[in-house]
Amino acid sequence: MVSDTDVQQLIYRTTVEQGRPPRSTDVAARLGIDAAAAIDAFKRLNSRRLLALAPESGEIVMAPPFSAVPTPFVVTAGWQSYFANCVWDSFGIAAALHQDTDVETSCACCGEAMTLRVRGGSPEPTPGIAHFAVPAAHWWDDITYT
């Protein structure tokens, strides 16, 4: 019997290895279940706020702090690059991986390129302001917008 924890661990292991969360067919093949069972597990994990899913397909769009789709926050750790959902998640990727990271992004106001760095578990001081349009208590009201 494959548990939701098995599915979640495979999602994160695959994400770290490949740079993005897997599709349901990949999870199904690796765990020996059918794709519908993988989607059902995704939905249960989503109900616990552990994944964000595309409403049309049920596929993963976010395995926080990792994004399954390209975003303006490209996080590089060693040889692998990841997309983060926002600047906050960029730092979350560094924390999740326990690695130094570089984040390539741009200023949302003027479009100027920015590089943010995490070294030894701490962000390096960088001029700028992070603006969160939605209070943290409401991020999961619409996590893909937030």
PDB file of C-alpha atoms in Angstrom:
ATOM      1  CA  MET A   1       0.000   0.000   0.000  1.00  0.00           C
ATOM      2  CA  VAL A   2       1.417   3.393  -1.044  1.00  0.00           C
ATOM      3  CA  SER A   3       0.819   6.133   1.519  1.00  0.00           C
ATOM      4  CA  ASP A   4       0.477   9.875   0.978  1.00  0.00           C
ATOM      5  CA  THR A   5       3.804  10.226   2.779  1.00  0.00           C
ATOM      6  CA  ASP A   6       5.398   7.936   0.172  1.00  0.00           C
ATOM      7  CA  VAL A   7       3.954  10.153  -2.575  1.00  0.00           C
ATOM      8  CA  GLN A   8       5.089  13.353  -0.860  1.00  0.00           C
ATOM      9  CA  GLN A   9       8.617  12.048  -0.317  1.00  0.00           C
ATOM     10  CA  LEU A  10       8.874  10.966  -3.952  1.00  0.00           C
ATOM     11  CA  ILE A  11       7.636  14.386  -5.097  1.00  0.00           C
ATOM     12  CA  TYR A  12      10.307  16.212  -3.125  1.00  0.00           C
ATOM     13  CA  ARG A  13      13.090  13.754  -3.936  1.00  0.00           C
ATOM     14  CA  THR A  14      12.276  14.060  -7.656  1.00  0.00           C
ATOM     15  CA  THR A  15      12.035  17.842  -7.408  1.00  0.00           C
ATOM     16  CA  VAL A  16      15.486  18.102  -5.840  1.00  0.00           C
ATOM     17  CA  GLU A  17      16.964  15.737  -8.451  1.00  0.00           C
ATOM     18  CA  GLN A  18      15.249  17.124 -11.556  1.00  0.00           C
ATOM     19  CA  GLY A  19      14.549  20.761 -10.690  1.00  0.00           C
ATOM     20  CA  ARG A  20      10.755  20.523 -10.826  1.00  0.00           C
ATOM     21  CA  PRO A  21       7.954  18.472  -9.297  1.00  0.00           C
ATOM     22  CA  PRO A  22       6.952  15.324 -11.202  1.00  0.00           C
ATOM     23  CA  ARG A  23       3.741  14.722 -13.118  1.00  0.00           C
ATOM     24  CA  SER A  24       1.187  12.199 -11.895  1.00  0.00           C
ATOM     25  CA  THR A  25       2.219   9.641 -14.533  1.00  0.00           C
ATOM     26  CA  ASP A  26       5.832   9.803 -13.305  1.00  0.00           C
ATOM     27  CA  VAL A  27       4.757   9.338  -9.677  1.00  0.00           C
ATOM     28  CA  ALA A  28       2.482   6.464 -10.683  1.00  0.00           C
ATOM     29  CA  ALA A  29       5.198   4.680 -12.646  1.00  0.00           C
ATOM     30  CA  ARG A  30       7.791   5.043  -9.893  1.00  0.00           C
ATOM     31  CA  LEU A  31       5.438   3.889  -7.122  1.00  0.00           C
ATOM     32  CA  GLY A  32       3.615   1.169  -9.079  1.00  0.00           C
ATOM     33  CA  ILE A  33       0.187   2.809  -8.866  1.00  0.00           C
ATOM     34  CA  ASP A  34      -2.095   4.198 -11.539  1.00  0.00           C
ATOM     35  CA  ALA A  35      -2.166   7.898 -12.444  1.00  0.00           C
ATOM     36  CA  ALA A  36      -5.642   8.335 -10.936  1.00  0.00           C
ATOM     37  CA  ALA A  37      -4.329   7.115  -7.564  1.00  0.00           C
ATOM     38  CA  ALA A  38      -1.451   9.578  -7.832  1.00  0.00           C
ATOM     39  CA  ILE A  39      -3.875  12.440  -8.545  1.00  0.00           C
ATOM     40  CA  ASP A  40      -6.005  11.349  -5.577  1.00  0.00           C
ATOM     41  CA  ALA A  41      -2.901  11.482  -3.355  1.00  0.00           C
ATOM     42  CA  PHE A  42      -2.063  14.934  -4.781  1.00  0.00           C
ATOM     43  CA  LYS A  43      -5.564  16.105  -3.846  1.00  0.00           C
ATOM     44  CA  ARG A  44      -5.225  14.834  -0.288  1.00  0.00           C
ATOM     45  CA  LEU A  45      -1.831  16.547   0.046  1.00  0.00           C
ATOM     46  CA  ASN A  46      -3.376  19.708  -1.386  1.00  0.00           C
ATOM     47  CA  SER A  47      -6.133  19.607   1.219  1.00  0.00           C
ATOM     48  CA  ARG A  48      -3.364  19.658   3.856  1.00  0.00           C
ATOM     49  CA  ARG A  49      -1.715  22.646   2.091  1.00  0.00           C
ATOM     50  CA  LEU A  50       1.320  20.569   1.145  1.00  0.00           C
ATOM     51  CA  LEU A  51       0.849  20.980  -2.633  1.00  0.00           C
ATOM     52  CA  ALA A  52      -0.914  23.415  -4.941  1.00  0.00           C
ATOM     53  CA  LEU A  53      -2.615  21.878  -7.954  1.00  0.00           C
ATOM     54  CA  ALA A  54      -3.843  23.008 -11.358  1.00  0.00           C
ATOM     55  CA  PRO A  55      -7.640  23.011 -11.045  1.00  0.00           C
ATOM     56  CA  GLU A  56      -8.151  21.599 -14.549  1.00  0.00           C
ATOM     57  CA  SER A  57      -5.776  18.642 -14.383  1.00  0.00           C
ATOM     58  CA  GLY A  58      -4.961  18.069 -10.722  1.00  0.00           C
ATOM     59  CA  GLU A  59      -1.244  18.176 -11.601  1.00  0.00           C
ATOM     60  CA  ILE A  60       1.243  19.869  -9.287  1.00  0.00           C
ATOM     61  CA  VAL A  61       1.913  23.557  -9.896  1.00  0.00           C
ATOM     62  CA  MET A  62       3.666  24.091  -6.548  1.00  0.00           C
ATOM     63  CA  ALA A  63       5.389  21.804  -4.099  1.00  0.00           C
ATOM     64  CA  PRO A  64       6.249  24.669  -1.779  1.00  0.00           C
ATOM     65  CA  PRO A  65       8.714  26.279  -1.953  1.00  0.00           C
ATOM     66  CA  PHE A  66       9.334  24.824  -5.443  1.00  0.00           C
ATOM     67  CA  SER A  67       7.361  25.785  -8.547  1.00  0.00           C
ATOM     68  CA  ALA A  68       6.521  23.337 -11.316  1.00  0.00           C
ATOM     69  CA  VAL A  69       6.257  26.175 -13.830  1.00  0.00           C
ATOM     70  CA  PRO A  70       8.745  28.871 -14.849  1.00  0.00           C
ATOM     71  CA  THR A  71       8.725  31.969 -12.656  1.00  0.00           C
ATOM     72  CA  PRO A  72      10.821  35.150 -12.378  1.00  0.00           C
ATOM     73  CA  PHE A  73      12.744  33.584  -9.451  1.00  0.00           C
ATOM     74  CA  VAL A  74      15.453  31.201 -10.667  1.00  0.00           C
ATOM     75  CA  VAL A  75      17.313  29.614  -7.775  1.00  0.00           C
ATOM     76  CA  THR A  76      20.623  27.869  -8.438  1.00  0.00           C
ATOM     77  CA  ALA A  77      22.101  25.466  -5.883  1.00  0.00           C
ATOM     78  CA  GLY A  78      25.250  23.737  -7.057  1.00  0.00           C
ATOM     79  CA  TRP A  79      24.557  22.379 -10.528  1.00  0.00           C
ATOM     80  CA  GLN A  80      20.737  22.395 -10.303  1.00  0.00           C
ATOM     81  CA  SER A  81      18.314  25.247 -10.934  1.00  0.00           C
ATOM     82  CA  TYR A  82      14.807  25.551  -9.541  1.00  0.00           C
ATOM     83  CA  PHE A  83      11.917  27.956  -9.959  1.00  0.00           C
ATOM     84  CA  ALA A  84      10.607  29.559  -6.785  1.00  0.00           C
ATOM     85  CA  ASN A  85       7.095  30.925  -6.516  1.00  0.00           C
ATOM     86  CA  CYS A  86       8.219  34.222  -4.965  1.00  0.00           C
ATOM     87  CA  VAL A  87      11.205  35.815  -3.241  1.00  0.00           C
ATOM     88  CA  TRP A  88      10.134  34.259   0.073  1.00  0.00           C
ATOM     89  CA  ASP A  89      10.148  30.794  -1.512  1.00  0.00           C
ATOM     90  CA  SER A  90      13.549  31.533  -3.069  1.00  0.00           C
ATOM     91  CA  PHE A  91      14.968  31.653   0.432  1.00  0.00           C
ATOM     92  CA  GLY A  92      12.833  28.638   1.353  1.00  0.00           C
ATOM     93  CA  ILE A  93      14.570  26.587  -1.329  1.00  0.00           C
ATOM     94  CA  ALA A  94      17.954  27.446   0.178  1.00  0.00           C
ATOM     95  CA  ALA A  95      16.639  26.400   3.591  1.00  0.00           C
ATOM     96  CA  ALA A  96      15.073  23.182   2.274  1.00  0.00           C
ATOM     97  CA  LEU A  97      18.266  22.164   0.487  1.00  0.00           C
ATOM     98  CA  HIS A  98      20.649  23.321   3.232  1.00  0.00           C
ATOM     99  CA  GLN A  99      22.815  24.773   0.477  1.00  0.00           C
ATOM    100  CA  ASP A 100      24.204  28.085  -0.657  1.00  0.00           C
ATOM    101  CA  THR A 101      22.068  29.490  -3.453  1.00  0.00           C
ATOM    102  CA  ASP A 102      21.955  32.308  -5.965  1.00  0.00           C
ATOM    103  CA  VAL A 103      18.591  33.766  -6.951  1.00  0.00           C
ATOM    104  CA  GLU A 104      18.320  35.524 -10.308  1.00  0.00           C
ATOM    105  CA  THR A 105      15.305  37.791 -10.442  1.00  0.00           C
ATOM    106  CA  SER A 106      14.383  41.394 -11.196  1.00  0.00           C
ATOM    107  CA  CYS A 107      12.862  44.329  -9.404  1.00  0.00           C
ATOM    108  CA  ALA A 108       9.090  44.206  -9.790  1.00  0.00           C
ATOM    109  CA  CYS A 109       8.983  47.998  -9.842  1.00  0.00           C
ATOM    110  CA  CYS A 110      11.651  48.927 -12.390  1.00  0.00           C
ATOM    111  CA  GLY A 111      12.690  45.603 -13.934  1.00  0.00           C
ATOM    112  CA  GLU A 112      16.361  45.954 -12.944  1.00  0.00           C
ATOM    113  CA  ALA A 113      18.130  42.586 -12.673  1.00  0.00           C
ATOM    114  CA  MET A 114      18.885  41.434  -9.142  1.00  0.00           C
ATOM    115  CA  THR A 115      20.956  38.610  -7.716  1.00  0.00           C
ATOM    116  CA  LEU A 116      20.212  37.470  -4.187  1.00  0.00           C
ATOM    117  CA  ARG A 117      22.577  35.119  -2.411  1.00  0.00           C
ATOM    118  CA  VAL A 118      22.295  32.788   0.550  1.00  0.00           C
ATOM    119  CA  ARG A 119      25.580  31.756   2.114  1.00  0.00           C
ATOM    120  CA  GLY A 120      26.025  29.604   5.181  1.00  0.00           C
ATOM    121  CA  GLY A 121      22.290  29.547   5.818  1.00  0.00           C
ATOM    122  CA  SER A 122      21.796  33.330   5.778  1.00  0.00           C
ATOM    123  CA  PRO A 123      20.834  35.777   3.035  1.00  0.00           C
ATOM    124  CA  GLU A 124      23.596  38.186   2.115  1.00  0.00           C
ATOM    125  CA  PRO A 125      22.565  41.808   2.637  1.00  0.00           C
ATOM    126  CA  THR A 126      21.153  43.204  -0.602  1.00  0.00           C
ATOM    127  CA  PRO A 127      19.499  46.560  -1.148  1.00  0.00           C
ATOM    128  CA  GLY A 128      15.825  46.224  -1.914  1.00  0.00           C
ATOM    129  CA  ILE A 129      12.393  45.779  -0.489  1.00  0.00           C
ATOM    130  CA  ALA A 130      10.225  42.683  -0.626  1.00  0.00           C
ATOM    131  CA  HIS A 131       6.551  43.556  -0.909  1.00  0.00           C
ATOM    132  CA  PHE A 132       3.909  41.020   0.052  1.00  0.00           C
ATOM    133  CA  ALA A 133       0.559  42.183  -1.312  1.00  0.00           C
ATOM    134  CA  VAL A 134      -1.352  39.573   0.683  1.00  0.00           C
ATOM    135  CA  PRO A 135      -0.918  39.038   4.442  1.00  0.00           C
ATOM    136  CA  ALA A 136       0.694  35.670   5.230  1.00  0.00           C
ATOM    137  CA  ALA A 137      -2.453  34.511   7.042  1.00  0.00           C
ATOM    138  CA  HIS A 138      -4.292  34.663   3.687  1.00  0.00           C
ATOM    139  CA  TRP A 139      -1.692  33.176   1.322  1.00  0.00           C
ATOM    140  CA  TRP A 140      -3.563  29.880   1.019  1.00  0.00           C
ATOM    141  CA  ASP A 141      -6.825  31.648   0.152  1.00  0.00           C
ATOM    142  CA  ASP A 142      -5.388  31.681  -3.400  1.00  0.00           C
ATOM    143  CA  ILE A 143      -1.821  30.406  -3.177  1.00  0.00           C
ATOM    144  CA  THR A 144      -1.131  30.563  -6.914  1.00  0.00           C
ATOM    145  CA  TYR A 145      -1.991  34.292  -6.927  1.00  0.00           C
ATOM    146  CA  THR A 146      -0.073  34.996  -3.741  1.00  0.00           C
TER     147      THR A 146
END
